[in-house]
Coordinates of C-alpha atoms and ligand atoms in Angstrom, one line a residue:
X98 CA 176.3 -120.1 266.1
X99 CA 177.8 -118.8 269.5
X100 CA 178.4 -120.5 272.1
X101 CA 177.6 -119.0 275.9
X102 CA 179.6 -121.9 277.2
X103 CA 182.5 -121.6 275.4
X104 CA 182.5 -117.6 276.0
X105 CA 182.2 -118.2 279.0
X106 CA 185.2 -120.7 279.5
X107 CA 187.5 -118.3 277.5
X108 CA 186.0 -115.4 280.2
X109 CA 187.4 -117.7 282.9
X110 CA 190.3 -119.0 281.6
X111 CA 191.6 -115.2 281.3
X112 CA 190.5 -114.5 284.4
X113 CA 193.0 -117.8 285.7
X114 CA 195.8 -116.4 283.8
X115 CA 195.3 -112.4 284.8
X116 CA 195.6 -114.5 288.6
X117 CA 199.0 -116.2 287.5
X118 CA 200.5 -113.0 286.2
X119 CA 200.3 -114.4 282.6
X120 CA 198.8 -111.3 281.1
X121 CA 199.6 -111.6 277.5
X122 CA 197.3 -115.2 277.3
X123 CA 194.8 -113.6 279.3
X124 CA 194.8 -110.4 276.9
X125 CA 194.6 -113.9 274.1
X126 CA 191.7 -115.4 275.8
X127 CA 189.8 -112.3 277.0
X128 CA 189.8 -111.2 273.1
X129 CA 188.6 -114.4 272.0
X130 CA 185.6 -114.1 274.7
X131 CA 184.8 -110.5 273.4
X132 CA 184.3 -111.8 270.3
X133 CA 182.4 -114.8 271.4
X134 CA 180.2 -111.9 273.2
X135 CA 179.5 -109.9 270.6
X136 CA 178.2 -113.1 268.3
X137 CA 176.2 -114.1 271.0
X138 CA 174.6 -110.3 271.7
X139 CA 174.1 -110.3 267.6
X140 CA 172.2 -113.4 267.9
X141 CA 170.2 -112.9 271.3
X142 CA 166.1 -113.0 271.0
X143 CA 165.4 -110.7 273.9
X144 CA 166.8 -107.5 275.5
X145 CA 167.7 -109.3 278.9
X146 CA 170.1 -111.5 277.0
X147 CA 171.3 -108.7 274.6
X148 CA 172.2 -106.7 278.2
X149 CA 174.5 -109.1 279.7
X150 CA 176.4 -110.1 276.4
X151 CA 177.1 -106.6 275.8
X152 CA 178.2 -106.1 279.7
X153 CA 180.6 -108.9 279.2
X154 CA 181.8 -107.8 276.3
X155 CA 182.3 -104.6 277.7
X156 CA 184.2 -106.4 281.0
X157 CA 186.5 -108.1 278.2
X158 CA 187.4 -104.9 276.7
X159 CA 188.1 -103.5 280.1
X160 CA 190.7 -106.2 281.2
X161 CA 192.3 -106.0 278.0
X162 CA 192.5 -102.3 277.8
X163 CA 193.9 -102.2 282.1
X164 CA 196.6 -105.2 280.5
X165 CA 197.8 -103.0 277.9
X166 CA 197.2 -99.4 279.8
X167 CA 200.8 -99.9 282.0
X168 CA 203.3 -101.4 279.5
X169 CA 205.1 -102.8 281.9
X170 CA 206.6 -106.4 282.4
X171 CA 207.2 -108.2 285.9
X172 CA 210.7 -109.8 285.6
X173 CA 212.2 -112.0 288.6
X174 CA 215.4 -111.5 289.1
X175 CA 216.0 -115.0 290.5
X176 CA 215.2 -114.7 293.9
X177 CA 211.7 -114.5 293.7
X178 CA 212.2 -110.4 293.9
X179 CA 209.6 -109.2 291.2
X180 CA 211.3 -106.3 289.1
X181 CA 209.3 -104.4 286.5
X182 CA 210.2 -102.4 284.0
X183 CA 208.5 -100.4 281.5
X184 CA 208.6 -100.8 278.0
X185 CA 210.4 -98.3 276.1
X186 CA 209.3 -97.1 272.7
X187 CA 210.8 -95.7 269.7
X188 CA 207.7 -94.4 267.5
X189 CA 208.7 -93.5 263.5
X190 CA 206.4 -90.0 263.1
X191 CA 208.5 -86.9 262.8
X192 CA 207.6 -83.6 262.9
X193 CA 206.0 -84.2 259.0
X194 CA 203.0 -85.2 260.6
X195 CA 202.8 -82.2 262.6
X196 CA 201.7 -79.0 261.4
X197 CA 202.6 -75.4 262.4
X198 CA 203.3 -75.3 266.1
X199 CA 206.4 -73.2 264.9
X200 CA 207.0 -71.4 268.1
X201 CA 206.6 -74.6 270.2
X202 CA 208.7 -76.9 267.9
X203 CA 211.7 -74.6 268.3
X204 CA 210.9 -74.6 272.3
X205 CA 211.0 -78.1 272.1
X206 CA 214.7 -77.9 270.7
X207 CA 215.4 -76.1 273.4
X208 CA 213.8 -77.7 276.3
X209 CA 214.6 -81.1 275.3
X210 CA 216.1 -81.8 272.4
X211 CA 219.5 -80.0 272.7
X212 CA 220.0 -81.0 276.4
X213 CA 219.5 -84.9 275.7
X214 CA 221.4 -84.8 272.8
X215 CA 223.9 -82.4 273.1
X216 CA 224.4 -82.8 276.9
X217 CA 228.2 -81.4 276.2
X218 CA 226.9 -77.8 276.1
X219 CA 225.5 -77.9 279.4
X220 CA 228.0 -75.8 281.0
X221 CA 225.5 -72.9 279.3
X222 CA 222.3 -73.9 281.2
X223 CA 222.6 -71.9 285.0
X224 CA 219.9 -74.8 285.8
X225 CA 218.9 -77.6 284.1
X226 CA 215.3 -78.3 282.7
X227 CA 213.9 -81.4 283.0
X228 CA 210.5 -81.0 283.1
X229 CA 207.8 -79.3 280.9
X230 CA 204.0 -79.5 281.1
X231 CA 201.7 -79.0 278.1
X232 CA 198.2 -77.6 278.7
X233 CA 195.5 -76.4 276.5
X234 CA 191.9 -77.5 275.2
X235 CA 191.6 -80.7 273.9
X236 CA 192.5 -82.2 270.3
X237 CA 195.0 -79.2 269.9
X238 CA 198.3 -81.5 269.2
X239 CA 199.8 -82.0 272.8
X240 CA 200.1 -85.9 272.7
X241 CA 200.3 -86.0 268.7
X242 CA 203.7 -83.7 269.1
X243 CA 204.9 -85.3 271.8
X244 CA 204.4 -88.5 270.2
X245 CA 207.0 -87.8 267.5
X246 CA 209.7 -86.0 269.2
X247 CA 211.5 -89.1 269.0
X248 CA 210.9 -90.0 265.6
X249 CA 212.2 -86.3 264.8
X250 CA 215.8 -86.3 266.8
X251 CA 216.1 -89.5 264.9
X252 CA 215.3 -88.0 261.5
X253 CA 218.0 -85.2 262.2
X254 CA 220.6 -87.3 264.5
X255 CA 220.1 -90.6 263.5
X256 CA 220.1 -91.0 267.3
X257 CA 217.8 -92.9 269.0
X258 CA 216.0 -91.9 271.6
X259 CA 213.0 -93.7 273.4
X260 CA 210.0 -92.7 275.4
X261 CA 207.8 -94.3 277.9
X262 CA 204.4 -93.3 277.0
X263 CA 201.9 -93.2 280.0
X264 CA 198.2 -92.6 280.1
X265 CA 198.0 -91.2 283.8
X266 CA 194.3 -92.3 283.7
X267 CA 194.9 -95.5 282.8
X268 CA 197.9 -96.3 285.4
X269 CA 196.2 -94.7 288.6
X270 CA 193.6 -97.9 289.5
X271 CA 196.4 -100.6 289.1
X272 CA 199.0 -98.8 290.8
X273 CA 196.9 -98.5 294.3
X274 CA 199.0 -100.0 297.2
X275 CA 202.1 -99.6 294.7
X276 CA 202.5 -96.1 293.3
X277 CA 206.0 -95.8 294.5
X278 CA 207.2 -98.8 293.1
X279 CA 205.7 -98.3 289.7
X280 CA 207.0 -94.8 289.8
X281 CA 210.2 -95.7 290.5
X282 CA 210.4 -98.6 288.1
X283 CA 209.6 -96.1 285.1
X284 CA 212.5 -93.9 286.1
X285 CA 214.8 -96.7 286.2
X286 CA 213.4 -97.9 283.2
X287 CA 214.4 -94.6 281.8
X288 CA 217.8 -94.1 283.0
X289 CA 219.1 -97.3 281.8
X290 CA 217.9 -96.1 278.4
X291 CA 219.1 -92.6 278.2
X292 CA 218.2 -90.1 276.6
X293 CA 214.6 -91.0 277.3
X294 CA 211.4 -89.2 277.5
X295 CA 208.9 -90.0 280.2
X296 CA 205.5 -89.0 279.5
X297 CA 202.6 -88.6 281.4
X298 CA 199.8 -87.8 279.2
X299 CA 196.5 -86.5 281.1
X300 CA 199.2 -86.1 283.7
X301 CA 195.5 -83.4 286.4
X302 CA 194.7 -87.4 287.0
X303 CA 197.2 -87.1 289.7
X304 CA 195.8 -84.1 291.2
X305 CA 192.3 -86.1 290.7
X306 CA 193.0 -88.9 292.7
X307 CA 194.8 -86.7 295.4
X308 CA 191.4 -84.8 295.9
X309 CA 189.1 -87.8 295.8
X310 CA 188.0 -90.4 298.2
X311 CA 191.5 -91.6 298.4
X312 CA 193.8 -88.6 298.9
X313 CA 196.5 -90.0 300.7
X314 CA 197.3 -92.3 297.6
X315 CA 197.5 -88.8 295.2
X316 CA 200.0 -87.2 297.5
X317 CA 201.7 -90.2 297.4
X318 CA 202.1 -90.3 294.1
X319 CA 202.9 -87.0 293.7
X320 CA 205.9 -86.7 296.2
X321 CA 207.4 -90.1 295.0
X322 CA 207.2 -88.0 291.3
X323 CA 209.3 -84.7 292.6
X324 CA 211.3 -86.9 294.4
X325 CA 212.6 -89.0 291.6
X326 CA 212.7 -85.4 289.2
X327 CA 214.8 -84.3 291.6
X328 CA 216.8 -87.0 291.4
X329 CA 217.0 -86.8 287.4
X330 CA 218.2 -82.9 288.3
X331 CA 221.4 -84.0 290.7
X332 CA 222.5 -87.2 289.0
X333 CA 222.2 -84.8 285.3
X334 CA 220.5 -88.0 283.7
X335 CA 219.8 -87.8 280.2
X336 CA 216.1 -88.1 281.0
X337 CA 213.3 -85.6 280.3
X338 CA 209.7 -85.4 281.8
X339 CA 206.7 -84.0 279.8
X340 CA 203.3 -84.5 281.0
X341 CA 200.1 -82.9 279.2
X342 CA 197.0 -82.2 280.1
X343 CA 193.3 -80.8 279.1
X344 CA 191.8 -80.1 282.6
X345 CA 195.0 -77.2 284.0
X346 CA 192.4 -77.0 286.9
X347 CA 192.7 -80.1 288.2
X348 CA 196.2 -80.5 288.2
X349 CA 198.0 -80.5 291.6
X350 CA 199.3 -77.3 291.9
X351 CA 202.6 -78.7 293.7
X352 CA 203.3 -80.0 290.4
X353 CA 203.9 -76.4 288.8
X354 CA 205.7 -74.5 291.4
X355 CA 209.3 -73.6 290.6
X356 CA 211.7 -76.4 290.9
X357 CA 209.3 -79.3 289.8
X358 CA 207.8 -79.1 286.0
X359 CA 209.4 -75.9 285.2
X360 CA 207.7 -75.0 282.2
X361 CA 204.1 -75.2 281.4
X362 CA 203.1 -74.2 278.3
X363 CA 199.9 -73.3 276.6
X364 CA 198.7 -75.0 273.2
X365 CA 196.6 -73.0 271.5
X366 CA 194.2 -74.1 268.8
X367 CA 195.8 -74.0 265.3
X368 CA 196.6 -70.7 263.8
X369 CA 196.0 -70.2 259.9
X370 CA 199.2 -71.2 258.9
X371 CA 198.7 -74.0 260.7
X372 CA 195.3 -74.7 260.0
X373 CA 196.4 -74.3 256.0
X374 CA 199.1 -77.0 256.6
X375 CA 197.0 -79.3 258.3
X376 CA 194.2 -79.2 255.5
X377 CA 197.2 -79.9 253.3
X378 CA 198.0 -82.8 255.4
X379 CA 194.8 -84.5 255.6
X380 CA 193.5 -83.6 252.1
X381 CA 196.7 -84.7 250.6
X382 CA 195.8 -88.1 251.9
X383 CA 192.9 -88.3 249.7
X384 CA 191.7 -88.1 246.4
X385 CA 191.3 -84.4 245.8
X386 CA 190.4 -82.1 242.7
X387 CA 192.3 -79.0 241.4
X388 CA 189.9 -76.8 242.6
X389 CA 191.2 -77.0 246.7
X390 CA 191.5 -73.3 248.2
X391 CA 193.6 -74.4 251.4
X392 CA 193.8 -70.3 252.1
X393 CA 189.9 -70.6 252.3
X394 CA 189.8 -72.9 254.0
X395 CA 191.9 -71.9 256.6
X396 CA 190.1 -68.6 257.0
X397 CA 186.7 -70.2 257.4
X398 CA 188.0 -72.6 260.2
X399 CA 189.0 -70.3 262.7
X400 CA 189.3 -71.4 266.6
X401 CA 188.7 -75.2 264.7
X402 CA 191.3 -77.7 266.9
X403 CA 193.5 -80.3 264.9
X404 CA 191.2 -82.7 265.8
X405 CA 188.1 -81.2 264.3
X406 CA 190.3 -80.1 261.4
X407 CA 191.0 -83.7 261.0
X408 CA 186.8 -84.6 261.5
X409 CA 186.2 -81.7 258.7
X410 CA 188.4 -83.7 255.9
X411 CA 187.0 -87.3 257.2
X412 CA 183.3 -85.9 256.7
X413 CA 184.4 -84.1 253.7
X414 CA 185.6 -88.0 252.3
X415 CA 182.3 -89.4 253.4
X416 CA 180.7 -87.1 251.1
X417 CA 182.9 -87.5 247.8
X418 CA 182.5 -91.5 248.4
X419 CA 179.1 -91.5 248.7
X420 CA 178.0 -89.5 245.5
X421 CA 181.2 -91.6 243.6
X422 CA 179.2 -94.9 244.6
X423 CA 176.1 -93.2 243.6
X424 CA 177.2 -92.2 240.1
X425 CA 179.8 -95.0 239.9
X426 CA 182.7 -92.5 239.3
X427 CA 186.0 -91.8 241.1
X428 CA 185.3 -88.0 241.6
X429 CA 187.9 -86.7 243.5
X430 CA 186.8 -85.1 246.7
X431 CA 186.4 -81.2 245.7
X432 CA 186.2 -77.6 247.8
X433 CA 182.3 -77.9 248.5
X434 CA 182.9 -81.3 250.3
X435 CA 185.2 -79.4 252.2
X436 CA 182.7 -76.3 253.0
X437 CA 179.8 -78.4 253.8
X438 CA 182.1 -80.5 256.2
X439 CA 183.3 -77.1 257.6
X440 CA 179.9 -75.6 257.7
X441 CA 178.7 -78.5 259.6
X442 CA 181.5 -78.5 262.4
X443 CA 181.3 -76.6 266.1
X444 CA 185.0 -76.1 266.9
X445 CA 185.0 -77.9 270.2
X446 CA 187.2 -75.7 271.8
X447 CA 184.1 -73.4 272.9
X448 CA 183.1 -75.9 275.3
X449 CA 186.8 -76.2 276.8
X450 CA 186.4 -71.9 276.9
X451 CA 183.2 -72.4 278.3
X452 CA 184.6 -74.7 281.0
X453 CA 188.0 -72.6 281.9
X454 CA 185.6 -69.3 282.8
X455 CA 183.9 -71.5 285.1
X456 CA 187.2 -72.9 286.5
X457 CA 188.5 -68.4 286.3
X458 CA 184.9 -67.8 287.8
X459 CA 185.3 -70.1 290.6
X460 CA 188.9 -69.3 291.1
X461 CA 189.9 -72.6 290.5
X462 CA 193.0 -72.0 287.9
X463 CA 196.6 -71.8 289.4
X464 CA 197.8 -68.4 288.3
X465 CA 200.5 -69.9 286.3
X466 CA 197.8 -71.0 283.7
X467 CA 195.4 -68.2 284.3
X468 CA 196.7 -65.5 282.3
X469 CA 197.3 -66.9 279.6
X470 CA 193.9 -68.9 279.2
X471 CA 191.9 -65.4 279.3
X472 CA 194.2 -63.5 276.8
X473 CA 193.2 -66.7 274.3
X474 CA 189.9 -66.9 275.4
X475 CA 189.5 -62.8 275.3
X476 CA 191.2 -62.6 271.2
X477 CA 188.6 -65.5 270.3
X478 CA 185.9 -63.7 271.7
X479 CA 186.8 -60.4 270.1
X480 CA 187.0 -62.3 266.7
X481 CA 183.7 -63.7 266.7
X482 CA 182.5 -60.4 267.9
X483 CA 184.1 -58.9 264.7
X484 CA 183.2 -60.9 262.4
X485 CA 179.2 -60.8 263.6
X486 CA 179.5 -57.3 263.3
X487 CA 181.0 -58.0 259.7
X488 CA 178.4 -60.1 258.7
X489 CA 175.7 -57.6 259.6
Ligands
ADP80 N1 199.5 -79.8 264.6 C1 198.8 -80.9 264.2 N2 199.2 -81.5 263.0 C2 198.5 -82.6 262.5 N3 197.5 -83.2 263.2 C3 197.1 -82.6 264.3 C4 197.7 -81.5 264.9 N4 197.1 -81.2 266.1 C5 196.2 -82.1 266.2 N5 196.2 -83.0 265.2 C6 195.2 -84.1 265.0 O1 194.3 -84.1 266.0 C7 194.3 -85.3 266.8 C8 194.1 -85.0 268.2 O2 195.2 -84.3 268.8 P1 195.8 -84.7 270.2 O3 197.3 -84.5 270.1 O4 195.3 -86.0 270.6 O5 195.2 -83.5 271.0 P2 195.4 -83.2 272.6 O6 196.4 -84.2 273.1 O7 195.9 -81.8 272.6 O8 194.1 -83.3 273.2 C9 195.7 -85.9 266.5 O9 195.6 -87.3 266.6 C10 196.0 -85.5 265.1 O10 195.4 -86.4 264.2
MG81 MG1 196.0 -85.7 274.5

């Protein structure tokens, strides 16, 4: 049986420790409470009771989720200064875990790869690059490739090379009354660890924050970012910025003009060599029969994302286990499962197109991104068009 008293003395013990800076036993104490929670909602009689476990459950989550959103540690240098520094990471996934995106892998070399670790050929560059942004509709690969540029220049260099992985979202409450600081404290961070990536993931929260209640804090924010970019650009750090993002119309548009981020790039959804990889990928992870048509498969999931690529060979599991338990076999997941998952999928990238002709409609989208959004949007269109008139 759970105990509301001792939930509720773990719930203010974390709270005490959160207050003396001690985050990692408050992130200790505030799982333990969560847990205590959820017993306690399992075994509540009425609805009342059921509400306010879950609440506090949900508060628990919360603090441990804003504890672990900034990776950052608080060091004291002695004299009481507080210092922090962000922690640095060094993910293992390589490009293997990344299909297609041929065109953008070998801008990648070029953008960032080559000038951290080849910084001797410089001389070539009439400017240096040191910023790039990735847009596109969601689920499409941005923070799954970024994620293993690391683990890549480490497969082919046996170099190491670390990145300080930031949720923008997730940074932007803790950071009011600070943003500077923080800001400078990540590109310190990443200086005295060169070559390092920075990266901002969900980077329009900036431009968010600048147009809400509180727009003096997103300006901040953003000029303390060029400032320190800039900096990166004259002292020719081995330090390179990526930031990614879903919503291109939200994003502050002093961000993308020339001298800041200079390149932003669009990811499209997966092409069929790509999509053919990727079911290659997933399905290879599973039990499958001989009878996989990856071509097919790839033609029927047109203007599908990674992500619902991803969804389509988890559903198509789903199904194989459940009629293996029913006829107590180990039948291998098989094309059908495959179709039926397909057939059963909405690629959710209509809903991002849906929401960027708005954005064109109201004129909301920074010419920079424009362009190339309608060309993708107009080839899908035309497609589906086709193919209707195929069908008929
Ligand atoms: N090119 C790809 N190769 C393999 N998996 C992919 C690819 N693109 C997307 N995925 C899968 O889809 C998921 C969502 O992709 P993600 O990078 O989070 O999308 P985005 O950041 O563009 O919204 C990833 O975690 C990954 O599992
Ligand atoms: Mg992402």
């Amino acid at each position: 049986m759970a105990s509301p008293e001792v939930a509720n003395n773990y719930y203010m013990a974390a709270k005490r420790k959160l207050e003396e800076g001690d985050d990692l036993a408050a992130m200790s104490l505030f799982e333990k409470a969560a847990y205590e929670y959820i017993d306690l909602k399992r075994e509540a009689t009425n609805d009342y009771s059921r509400k306010t476990y879950d609440d506090r459950k949900n508060d628990c989550l919360n603090y441990i989720k804003q504890i672990k959103a900034p990776k950052k540690q608080r060091i004291s240098d002695g004299n009481n200064v507080e210092k922090i520094t962000y922690n640095v990471e060094f993910p293992q996934t390589d490009y293997s875990c990344v299909a297609g995106m041929k065109e953008l892998k070998e801008k990648i070399d070029d953008l960032i790869i080559t000038p951290l670790m080849k910084p001797e050929y410089a001389e070539y560059d009439l400017e240096q690059s040191s910023g790039t942004i990735l847009y596109g509709p969601p689920g499409c690969g941005k923070t799954h490739i970024i994620r293993s540029i690391p683990g890549e220049i480490k497969k082919r260099t046996g170099q190491r090379v670390g990145i300080i992985d930031l949720a923008v979202s997730d940074i932007l409450d803790q950071w009011v009354g600070s943003t500077e600081k923080h800001i400078k404290a990540i590109f310190e961070t990443a200086k005295q660890n060169e070559p390092c990536i920075i990266f901002f993931d969900e980077i329009e929260g900036i431009g968010m924050s600048r147009s809400s209640h509180n727009s003096s804090y997103g300006k901040r924010f953003v000029d303390e970012l060029l400032k320190d970019i800039s900096k990166i650009r004259e002292e020719n750090k081995r330090v390179y910025i990526i930031g990614a993002t879903n919503h291109p119309a939200s994003l502050d548009p002093a961000l993308i003009r020339p001298g800041r981020f200079d390149e932003a790039i669009l990811i499209s959804p997966p092409d069929f060599d790509a999509r053919k990889e990727m079911f290659e990928l997933y399905v290879g992870k599973l039990p499958y029969s001989n009878d996989i048509d990856y071509k097919q498969l790839a033609l029927l999931s047109e203007d599908f994302s990674g992500a619902d690529i991803k969804k389509v060979c988890r559903d198509a599991g789903k199904i194989a286990k459940k009629r293996a338990i029913r006829n107590n076999t180990k039948d291998p997941i098989n094309q059908n499962d495959l179709l039926v998952a397909i057939e059963n999928t909405y690629p959710s990238v209509y809903h991002w197109y849906d929401e960027m002709e708005k954005m064109l409609k109201k004129g909301k989208l920074d010419k920079i991104f424009a362009k190339e959004i309608v060309e993708l949007i107009e080839s899908s269109k035309k497609r589906r068009f086709n193919n209707e008139n195929c069908i008929q």
